[in-house]
Tab-separated table of C-alpha atoms and ligand atoms in Angstrom:
chain	number	residue	atom	x	y	z
B	12	MET	CA	-19.944	4.443	-6.499
B	13	LYS	CA	-19.440	4.554	-2.765
B	14	LEU	CA	-16.559	2.350	-1.699
B	15	VAL	CA	-17.465	1.510	1.886
B	16	GLU	CA	-21.193	1.792	2.608
B	17	LYS	CA	-21.165	2.855	6.252
B	18	PRO	CA	-18.397	3.949	8.595
B	19	LYS	CA	-16.838	0.823	10.030
B	20	LYS	CA	-13.770	-0.648	11.617
B	21	LEU	CA	-11.798	-1.788	8.597
B	22	LYS	CA	-10.316	-5.238	8.427
B	23	LEU	CA	-6.996	-5.089	6.606
B	24	ALA	CA	-4.654	-7.594	4.989
B	25	VAL	CA	-1.225	-6.032	4.520
B	26	MET	CA	1.246	-7.376	1.964
B	27	ALA	CA	4.917	-6.434	2.245
B	28	SER	CA	8.204	-7.690	0.817
B	29	GLY	CA	10.673	-5.768	2.951
B	30	ARG	CA	11.308	-3.759	6.073
B	31	GLY	CA	7.663	-2.850	6.624
B	32	SER	CA	7.949	0.733	7.838
B	33	ASN	CA	4.601	1.599	6.217
B	34	PHE	CA	3.032	-1.451	7.821
B	35	ASP	CA	4.456	-0.201	11.118
B	36	ALA	CA	3.086	3.316	10.594
B	37	ILE	CA	-0.381	1.901	9.884
B	38	TYR	CA	-0.177	-0.304	12.967
B	39	GLN	CA	0.883	2.668	15.132
B	40	ALA	CA	-1.975	4.819	13.765
B	41	ILE	CA	-4.424	2.094	14.784
B	42	LYS	CA	-2.827	1.874	18.241
B	43	ARG	CA	-3.052	5.638	18.720
B	44	GLY	CA	-6.717	5.529	17.754
B	45	ASP	CA	-6.211	7.641	14.610
B	46	LEU	CA	-7.208	4.832	12.258
B	47	ASN	CA	-10.326	2.771	12.869
B	48	ALA	CA	-9.014	-0.545	11.585
B	49	GLU	CA	-7.488	-3.840	12.480
B	50	ILE	CA	-4.656	-5.580	10.668
B	51	ILE	CA	-5.900	-9.131	10.419
B	52	VAL	CA	-2.951	-10.609	8.572
B	53	LEU	CA	0.449	-9.670	7.172
B	54	ILE	CA	1.526	-11.632	4.127
B	55	SER	CA	4.989	-11.587	2.621
B	56	ASP	CA	6.473	-13.180	-0.467
B	57	LYS	CA	9.912	-13.035	1.188
B	58	ALA	CA	10.834	-15.252	4.140
B	59	GLU	CA	13.420	-12.748	5.361
B	60	ALA	CA	11.102	-9.701	5.264
B	61	LEU	CA	11.422	-7.621	8.405
B	62	ALA	CA	7.691	-6.953	8.104
B	63	LEU	CA	7.017	-10.589	9.093
B	64	LYS	CA	9.067	-10.177	12.274
B	65	LYS	CA	7.250	-6.956	13.134
B	66	ALA	CA	3.865	-8.623	12.656
B	67	GLU	CA	4.875	-11.485	14.944
B	68	LYS	CA	5.981	-8.965	17.558
B	69	TYR	CA	2.566	-7.293	17.368
B	70	ASN	CA	0.759	-10.652	17.551
B	71	ILE	CA	-0.640	-10.261	14.052
B	72	SER	CA	-0.901	-13.415	11.920
B	73	ALA	CA	2.216	-13.394	9.756
B	74	LEU	CA	2.359	-15.601	6.691
B	75	HIS	CA	5.145	-16.229	4.246
B	76	ILE	CA	3.666	-17.410	0.969
B	77	ASN	CA	6.517	-18.259	-1.345
B	78	PRO	CA	5.821	-17.670	-5.057
B	79	LYS	CA	8.494	-20.274	-5.834
B	80	ASP	CA	6.245	-22.975	-4.366
B	81	TYR	CA	3.805	-22.447	-7.257
B	82	SER	CA	4.390	-23.307	-10.873
B	83	THR	CA	2.753	-20.152	-12.254
B	84	LYS	CA	1.975	-16.638	-11.104
B	85	GLU	CA	-1.732	-17.472	-11.503
B	86	GLU	CA	-1.452	-20.404	-9.097
B	87	TYR	CA	0.434	-18.300	-6.590
B	88	GLU	CA	-2.158	-15.549	-6.779
B	89	GLN	CA	-5.016	-18.053	-6.530
B	90	GLU	CA	-3.490	-19.184	-3.254
B	91	LEU	CA	-3.254	-15.561	-2.096
B	92	VAL	CA	-6.917	-15.013	-2.986
B	93	LYS	CA	-7.908	-18.161	-1.101
B	94	VAL	CA	-5.966	-17.199	2.009
B	95	ILE	CA	-7.072	-13.558	2.022
B	96	THR	CA	-10.720	-14.445	1.343
B	97	GLY	CA	-10.550	-16.734	4.362
B	98	TYR	CA	-9.742	-13.722	6.541
B	99	ASP	CA	-12.735	-11.765	5.234
B	100	VAL	CA	-10.940	-8.408	4.962
B	101	ASP	CA	-12.237	-5.116	3.561
B	102	LEU	CA	-8.990	-4.015	1.964
B	103	VAL	CA	-5.696	-5.424	0.772
B	104	VAL	CA	-2.976	-2.903	1.579
B	105	LEU	CA	0.265	-3.191	-0.372
B	106	ALA	CA	3.107	-1.753	1.669
B	107	GLY	CA	6.342	-2.284	-0.205
B	108	TYR	CA	5.065	-5.424	-1.924
B	109	MET	CA	7.493	-5.762	-4.797
B	110	ARG	CA	5.442	-7.728	-7.322
B	111	LEU	CA	3.050	-6.659	-10.024
B	112	ILE	CA	-0.413	-7.915	-9.100
B	113	GLY	CA	-2.171	-9.953	-11.779
B	114	SER	CA	-5.701	-9.817	-13.121
B	115	ALA	CA	-7.069	-12.905	-11.338
B	116	PHE	CA	-6.256	-11.307	-7.988
B	117	LEU	CA	-7.586	-7.894	-8.979
B	118	GLN	CA	-10.845	-9.233	-10.401
B	119	HIS	CA	-11.465	-10.855	-7.070
B	120	PHE	CA	-10.705	-7.719	-5.058
B	121	LYS	CA	-12.072	-4.963	-7.276
B	122	HIS	CA	-11.410	-1.532	-5.729
B	123	GLN	CA	-10.120	-3.299	-2.653
B	124	VAL	CA	-6.373	-3.228	-3.323
B	125	VAL	CA	-4.376	-0.098	-2.508
B	126	ASN	CA	-0.701	0.776	-2.774
B	127	ILE	CA	1.681	3.548	-1.843
B	128	HIS	CA	4.252	4.808	-4.316
B	129	PRO	CA	7.164	7.159	-3.523
B	130	ALA	CA	6.458	9.725	-6.261
B	131	LEU	CA	3.681	11.980	-7.457
B	132	LEU	CA	2.011	9.675	-9.957
B	133	PRO	CA	1.777	9.531	-12.904
B	134	SER	CA	5.434	10.632	-12.735
B	135	PHE	CA	8.198	8.163	-11.984
B	136	THR	CA	6.422	4.826	-11.904
B	137	GLY	CA	8.200	1.563	-11.142
B	138	LEU	CA	11.429	1.081	-9.255
B	139	HIS	CA	13.742	3.799	-7.870
B	140	ALA	CA	11.149	6.537	-8.121
B	141	GLN	CA	13.214	8.842	-5.904
B	142	ARG	CA	16.308	8.380	-8.102
B	143	GLN	CA	14.207	9.022	-11.200
B	144	ALA	CA	12.966	12.286	-9.657
B	145	LEU	CA	16.506	13.439	-8.848
B	146	GLU	CA	17.790	12.517	-12.292
B	147	TYR	CA	14.934	14.354	-13.968
B	148	GLY	CA	15.607	17.428	-11.869
B	149	VAL	CA	12.089	18.041	-10.601
B	150	LYS	CA	11.684	20.614	-7.828
B	151	TYR	CA	8.860	18.713	-6.160
B	152	THR	CA	8.083	15.047	-5.842
B	153	GLY	CA	6.196	13.180	-3.136
B	154	CYS	CA	4.107	10.097	-2.580
B	155	THR	CA	0.789	8.715	-3.782
B	156	VAL	CA	-1.777	6.338	-2.320
B	157	HIS	CA	-3.682	4.752	-5.177
B	158	PHE	CA	-5.881	1.857	-6.153
B	159	VAL	CA	-4.069	-0.958	-7.823
B	160	ASP	CA	-5.024	-1.863	-11.350
B	161	GLU	CA	-3.266	-4.084	-13.843
B	162	GLY	CA	-0.708	-1.479	-14.850
B	163	MET	CA	2.432	-0.443	-13.043
B	164	ASP	CA	1.361	2.283	-10.563
B	165	THR	CA	-1.471	3.414	-12.839
B	166	GLY	CA	-4.624	2.987	-10.718
B	167	PRO	CA	-6.939	5.818	-9.549
B	168	ILE	CA	-5.286	8.212	-7.103
B	169	ILE	CA	-6.682	8.480	-3.574
B	170	MET	CA	-4.239	10.843	-1.857
B	171	GLN	CA	-0.936	12.559	-2.589
B	172	SER	CA	1.583	14.542	-0.601
B	173	VAL	CA	4.187	16.887	-2.044
B	174	VAL	CA	7.838	16.849	-0.966
B	175	ALA	CA	10.332	19.513	-2.092
B	176	VAL	CA	13.564	18.414	-3.738
B	177	TYR	CA	16.597	20.367	-2.513
B	178	ASP	CA	19.622	21.235	-4.631
B	179	ASP	CA	21.933	19.181	-2.430
B	180	ASP	CA	19.601	16.190	-2.043
B	181	ASP	CA	20.896	12.715	-2.584
B	182	GLU	CA	18.749	9.616	-3.000
B	183	THR	CA	19.027	8.670	0.673
B	184	ALA	CA	17.955	12.051	2.001
B	185	LEU	CA	15.089	12.399	-0.464
B	186	THR	CA	13.906	8.837	0.161
B	187	GLU	CA	13.796	9.485	3.890
B	188	ARG	CA	11.829	12.723	3.519
B	189	ILE	CA	9.320	11.038	1.221
B	190	LEU	CA	9.048	8.071	3.580
B	191	ASN	CA	8.079	10.390	6.434
B	192	GLU	CA	5.196	11.633	4.300
B	193	GLU	CA	4.231	8.080	3.315
B	194	HIS	CA	3.909	7.268	7.001
B	195	GLN	CA	1.387	10.098	7.331
B	196	ILE	CA	-0.770	9.731	4.251
B	197	TYR	CA	-1.226	5.972	4.113
B	198	TRP	CA	-3.190	5.691	7.335
B	199	GLN	CA	-5.047	8.941	6.553
B	200	ALA	CA	-6.205	7.507	3.230
B	201	LEU	CA	-7.283	4.284	4.947
B	202	GLN	CA	-9.205	6.283	7.542
B	203	LEU	CA	-11.244	7.831	4.696
B	204	PHE	CA	-12.366	4.308	3.805
B	205	ALA	CA	-13.210	3.607	7.435
B	206	GLU	CA	-15.300	6.778	7.572
B	207	GLY	CA	-17.148	5.776	4.397
B	208	ARG	CA	-16.092	8.996	2.671
B	209	LEU	CA	-14.631	7.636	-0.559
B	210	TYR	CA	-16.446	7.461	-3.887
B	211	ILE	CA	-15.079	6.416	-7.239
B	212	LYS	CA	-16.177	7.774	-10.599
B	213	GLY	CA	-14.106	6.423	-13.471
B	214	ARG	CA	-10.531	7.314	-12.605
B	215	GLN	CA	-11.558	9.961	-10.125
B	216	VAL	CA	-11.646	9.232	-6.417
B	217	ILE	CA	-13.871	11.694	-4.590
B	218	ILE	CA	-13.567	12.425	-0.876
B	219	LYS	CA	-16.825	13.583	0.702
L	6	GRF	C1	8.081	2.569	0.209
L	6	GRF	O1	8.916	3.589	-0.262
L	6	GRF	C2	6.835	2.499	-0.650
L	6	GRF	O2	6.457	3.726	-1.184
L	6	GRF	C3	7.261	1.578	-1.762
L	6	GRF	O3	8.087	0.627	-1.134
L	6	GRF	C4	8.676	1.191	0.027
L	6	GRF	C5	8.348	0.276	1.159
L	6	GRF	O4	8.974	0.638	2.348
L	6	GRF	N1	6.108	1.013	-2.411
L	6	GRF	P1	8.569	-0.072	3.701
L	6	GRF	O5	8.800	-1.573	3.518
L	6	GRF	O6	7.141	0.236	3.998
L	6	GRF	O7	9.507	0.488	4.727
């Protein structure tokens, strides 16, 4: 199945819980003309997220939707679906969004939700992926752009980049090196959507 019929300027909703460096990297790629897209809205579950401030600075609609204002996760996600649907976006881009997405949301946006994870999936899912890699003693780790499904970092893989682990690495140094790669591959993966080059066959994402 082809994911985006024809090449187009992608309309993106970005969701972030924290500092938003991936959001920033995507924004800069658009500004440079490397990514044919527009960030229509930035949504955060955290009022204090730096990502919200960055979006305001860039004149992008910035919304804080507080999960605590809803009695269940389903209600909170229904609100997210309502808001995002209103913006008519092509893709929902998770960029450091620290919540597991539920099925109601995913059913609504099938093959339209992507995430970046700081490890070579399926290794080191969940939190502190860089620490997990160091503790395991792998020689290479990296980052993965993938579709989001109902599992924790288990959706079909779109793009990966490998980062070497050095003998004297600590978590900070490794995290920074991986982050540099994240800032490269996320917009590149999104550009493949914009160019209409992505197909999905079961778990396999094919780039034409
Ligand atoms: C990144 O390491 C990303 O891989 C993970 O959360 C972190 C977000 O960082 N999902 P930032 O907010 O984009 O700076």
